[in-house]
């Protein structure tokens, strides 16, 4: 089981713009009307995974509350990825798909009696990564869920899920926070200034979690032009000459290091979309250049930067 490492800091509190959905789900739970299968949808970087983690661990928490207490045995186990009634299914590292074997194992897990007498919770993220065979293997459990089973399917591309799966889930679409709510949250989380929060938020295209990662991982104030150039190449919104202009004024080591972070972010942190083989190739190549540069091997800035631009564009 792969637990959402990145998300642990947020396990104790749902994000401000998720409160209404979280409260609706908790209220259903109190009324014993919680559906057996929930489909959480919404754009990337909104925190669907955090909401799934927060609601799941809250359900298992030994202190009944809307959110997990974070300190009881159950919360500790869940946070460490070791809770016997909680399973998190995601593609294995370096793979894009969730295969039938993982789903069969999860189905077996769901059929076992709960060890703690509470719910058994299975999160599948991203659900659209399931192969056709995997989705088929899940159908029976969706149709006839055992006892206190809860399946949470997380997806930012629900249209790619088989209709048979979609129709058996109750769907909750995560709203975008308003700009002021997102900016206040960003400033609180990172202790950054208002202008930096705004810059990160627009660079991240109004995805608050992506913006937070930008602030935490980068010195945004000094690297904004560089980040903009790299993101532009990766997203196809900048031409190579435009990006090369954005690189000017930065040390080669800083450019390569920042490019590496951008690519690794795509591999490991892109919400609901595991990195492709192309992303791993980009990472390996950049790492090779970075190491060579740090060893003092001089291959020339004028040679390496156009190559970097090509690598990021052609393999994006
Ligand atoms: Zn707890």
XYZ file of C-alpha atoms and ligand atoms in Angstrom:
317
model
C 0.000 0.000 0.000
C 1.281 3.408 -0.918
C 0.224 6.043 1.563
C -0.020 9.656 0.466
C 3.250 10.781 2.078
C 3.012 14.289 0.789
C -0.370 14.751 2.320
C 0.373 13.872 5.898
C 0.797 17.484 6.986
C -2.810 18.055 5.996
C -4.291 14.883 7.408
C -5.616 16.689 10.448
C -7.517 19.403 8.728
C -9.468 19.490 5.529
C -8.725 22.471 3.329
C -11.034 25.470 3.837
C -12.849 25.040 0.510
C -13.526 21.371 1.311
C -15.362 21.980 4.570
C -18.860 21.963 3.086
C -18.373 18.588 1.369
C -16.685 17.129 4.440
C -19.555 18.264 6.660
C -22.126 16.895 4.213
C -20.397 13.498 4.232
C -20.092 13.485 8.028
C -23.746 14.365 8.394
C -24.688 11.455 6.110
C -22.511 9.199 8.227
C -24.276 10.326 11.426
C -27.626 9.633 9.820
C -26.328 6.194 8.723
C -26.978 7.250 5.140
C -23.404 7.301 3.908
C -23.213 5.751 0.431
C -20.935 2.739 -0.008
C -19.076 4.328 -2.893
C -18.065 7.946 -3.349
C -16.536 9.464 -6.460
C -14.517 12.604 -5.683
C -13.978 14.704 -8.780
C -12.621 18.157 -9.589
C -9.632 19.829 -11.214
C -6.061 18.899 -10.358
C -4.395 20.643 -7.442
C -7.641 21.241 -5.534
C -6.941 18.668 -2.854
C -9.177 15.715 -3.757
C -6.579 13.377 -2.320
C -6.421 15.375 0.923
C -10.179 15.259 1.222
C -10.210 11.486 0.667
C -7.460 11.039 3.272
C -9.088 13.383 5.752
C -12.553 11.840 5.475
C -11.248 8.257 5.512
C -9.053 8.750 8.576
C -11.837 10.753 10.261
C -14.194 7.792 9.829
C -11.673 5.434 11.388
C -10.628 7.852 14.175
C -11.475 6.602 17.668
C -12.571 10.077 18.773
C -15.762 10.740 16.919
C -15.445 14.053 15.136
C -15.742 15.408 11.637
C -11.979 15.377 11.205
C -9.320 12.909 12.380
C -7.798 13.786 15.770
C -4.344 12.787 14.551
C -3.270 11.328 17.883
C -5.383 8.231 18.631
C -4.025 4.779 17.728
C -6.227 4.616 14.691
C -5.043 7.991 13.345
C -1.416 7.089 14.031
C -1.768 3.799 12.178
C -3.613 5.394 9.284
C -1.048 8.189 9.025
C 1.732 5.614 8.869
C -0.042 3.605 6.181
C -0.474 0.671 8.567
C -4.170 0.732 9.561
C -5.655 -2.714 9.057
C -9.013 -1.370 7.880
C -7.688 1.234 5.489
C -6.167 0.629 2.099
C -4.914 3.091 -0.472
C -4.514 1.912 -4.057
C -2.454 3.955 -6.517
C -0.312 2.979 -9.521
C 3.017 1.506 -8.502
C 5.965 3.832 -8.821
C 6.880 4.438 -12.445
C 3.615 2.943 -13.714
C 0.520 4.679 -14.977
C -2.079 1.966 -14.578
C -3.752 0.207 -11.653
C -3.886 -3.441 -12.644
C -6.378 -6.187 -11.955
C -4.169 -7.896 -9.354
C -4.131 -4.804 -7.124
C -7.922 -4.519 -7.365
C -8.465 -8.238 -6.684
C -6.316 -7.944 -3.559
C -8.305 -4.864 -2.524
C -11.600 -6.698 -3.062
C -10.397 -9.529 -0.815
C -9.379 -6.954 1.773
C -12.842 -5.357 1.662
C -14.520 -8.735 2.264
C -12.593 -9.395 5.458
C -14.199 -8.401 8.746
C -13.120 -5.057 10.103
C -10.400 -5.447 12.719
C -11.576 -2.454 14.725
C -15.333 -2.906 14.360
C -15.620 0.291 12.392
C -15.521 0.928 8.643
C -13.315 -0.667 6.054
C -12.120 2.019 3.726
C -10.591 1.646 0.290
C -9.311 4.641 -1.656
C -8.474 4.276 -5.356
C -6.497 7.180 -6.726
C -6.596 8.052 -9.543
C -9.566 5.823 -10.299
C -9.321 6.347 -14.059
C -5.917 4.637 -13.934
C -7.690 1.289 -13.454
C -7.384 -0.979 -16.481
C -10.641 -2.289 -17.961
C -10.033 -5.620 -16.237
C -9.337 -3.877 -12.929
C -12.544 -1.828 -13.166
C -14.464 -5.025 -13.965
C -12.993 -6.755 -10.944
C -14.275 -3.910 -8.775
C -17.841 -3.952 -10.128
C -19.213 -6.709 -7.924
C -17.961 -4.955 -4.785
C -19.550 -1.724 -6.008
C -22.838 -3.542 -6.624
C -22.930 -5.523 -3.402
C -20.575 -3.831 -0.956
C -19.886 -5.833 2.192
C -21.086 -4.482 5.573
C -19.485 -1.223 6.568
C -17.473 -0.815 3.401
C -16.614 2.568 1.980
C -14.970 2.961 -1.403
C -13.595 6.366 -2.296
C -12.689 6.813 -5.937
C -10.627 9.908 -6.681
C -10.566 11.179 -10.245
C -9.882 14.386 -12.127
C -10.931 12.707 -15.379
C -14.137 10.877 -14.394
C -15.182 10.696 -18.059
C -12.504 8.028 -18.513
C -14.144 5.755 -15.943
C -16.495 3.065 -17.237
C -20.126 4.199 -16.954
C -20.816 1.047 -14.946
C -18.389 2.262 -12.273
C -19.527 5.902 -12.336
C -23.192 5.012 -12.015
C -22.581 3.022 -8.849
C -20.901 5.896 -7.008
C -22.308 9.025 -5.451
C -20.381 11.879 -7.016
C -18.982 14.895 -5.169
C -17.305 17.578 -7.228
C -14.762 19.689 -5.381
C -15.266 23.406 -5.891
C -12.451 25.837 -6.674
C -11.793 28.128 -3.729
C -12.436 31.800 -4.327
C -9.235 33.720 -5.067
C -9.177 35.518 -1.660
C -9.729 32.232 0.212
C -6.941 30.544 -1.744
C -4.517 33.441 -1.271
C -5.162 33.677 2.471
C -4.692 29.934 2.821
C -1.453 30.039 0.816
C -0.064 32.905 2.892
C -0.972 31.087 6.142
C 0.503 27.777 5.062
C 3.804 29.141 3.836
C 4.212 32.390 5.836
C 4.871 34.076 2.510
C 3.960 37.623 1.594
C 0.814 38.517 -0.352
C 2.600 39.254 -3.653
C 4.473 35.934 -3.526
C 1.222 34.061 -2.851
C -0.368 35.833 -5.821
C 2.566 35.076 -8.075
C 2.573 31.405 -7.114
C -1.190 31.173 -7.542
C -1.093 32.506 -11.068
C 1.969 30.426 -12.005
C 0.051 27.402 -10.721
C -2.997 28.347 -12.785
C -5.282 28.748 -9.772
C -4.473 25.340 -8.309
C -3.849 26.081 -4.632
C -1.868 22.941 -3.798
C 0.352 23.329 -6.829
C 0.935 26.940 -5.764
C 1.871 25.855 -2.246
C 4.411 23.368 -3.588
C 5.896 26.126 -5.722
C 6.310 28.366 -2.691
C 7.684 25.629 -0.437
C 10.066 24.195 -3.010
C 11.357 27.356 -4.597
C 12.697 30.726 -3.780
C 9.932 32.271 -5.820
C 10.988 35.849 -5.377
C 14.307 35.284 -7.097
C 13.384 32.456 -9.427
C 10.044 33.594 -10.842
C 11.298 34.197 -14.407
C 13.118 30.878 -14.468
C 10.127 28.935 -13.145
C 7.912 30.696 -15.647
C 10.259 29.700 -18.512
C 10.469 26.059 -17.392
C 6.731 25.735 -16.782
C 6.069 27.360 -20.165
C 8.220 24.752 -21.918
C 6.640 21.856 -20.039
C 3.114 23.091 -20.691
C 3.735 24.099 -24.283
C 2.874 27.760 -23.721
C 6.402 29.063 -24.446
C 8.663 28.690 -27.466
C 12.310 27.692 -27.050
C 13.632 31.232 -27.755
C 11.205 32.674 -25.183
C 12.313 30.126 -22.610
C 16.001 30.680 -23.349
C 15.451 34.387 -22.715
C 13.880 33.453 -19.352
C 16.975 31.382 -18.476
C 19.352 34.327 -18.918
C 20.774 35.678 -15.700
C 20.558 32.331 -13.898
C 23.473 30.094 -13.103
C 23.515 26.795 -15.043
C 23.426 24.808 -11.801
C 20.324 26.707 -10.640
C 18.595 26.186 -14.003
C 19.273 22.443 -14.051
C 18.363 22.026 -10.390
C 15.080 23.917 -10.828
C 14.265 21.979 -14.002
C 14.872 18.762 -12.079
C 12.456 19.857 -9.353
C 9.798 20.771 -11.937
C 10.092 17.368 -13.597
C 10.162 15.479 -10.292
C 7.074 17.361 -9.224
C 5.346 16.053 -12.335
C 6.493 12.525 -11.561
C 5.610 12.360 -7.903
C 3.183 15.068 -6.986
C 0.908 15.768 -9.947
C -2.413 15.061 -8.294
C -3.918 11.942 -9.739
C -1.544 11.559 -12.638
C 1.506 9.391 -12.141
C 4.605 10.284 -14.111
C 5.080 8.785 -17.540
C 8.207 7.076 -18.878
C 8.989 10.330 -20.701
C 9.059 12.197 -17.382
C 11.509 9.664 -15.945
C 13.714 10.037 -19.046
C 13.685 13.808 -18.594
C 14.654 13.430 -14.961
C 17.522 11.034 -15.711
C 18.940 13.266 -18.444
C 18.765 16.440 -16.354
C 20.321 14.626 -13.404
C 23.168 13.460 -15.644
C 23.852 17.052 -16.766
C 23.557 18.370 -13.229
C 26.031 15.858 -11.829
C 28.478 16.484 -14.675
C 28.215 20.230 -14.136
C 28.860 19.854 -10.404
C 31.888 17.669 -11.146
C 33.274 20.563 -13.181
C 32.765 18.957 -16.577
C 32.240 21.913 -18.845
C 29.969 21.110 -21.737
C 29.083 24.716 -22.414
C 26.002 26.605 -21.378
C 25.206 27.504 -25.015
C 25.049 23.823 -25.896
C 23.198 22.492 -22.871
C 20.411 25.053 -22.519
C 18.919 24.553 -26.023
C 19.208 20.789 -25.375
C 17.361 21.202 -22.082
C 14.625 23.192 -23.819
C 14.279 20.478 -26.481
C 14.127 17.756 -23.851
C 11.362 19.505 -21.920
C 9.327 20.329 -25.019
C 9.610 17.116 -27.001
C 9.070 14.738 -24.147
C 6.427 16.663 -22.261
Zn -8.014 9.871 15.908
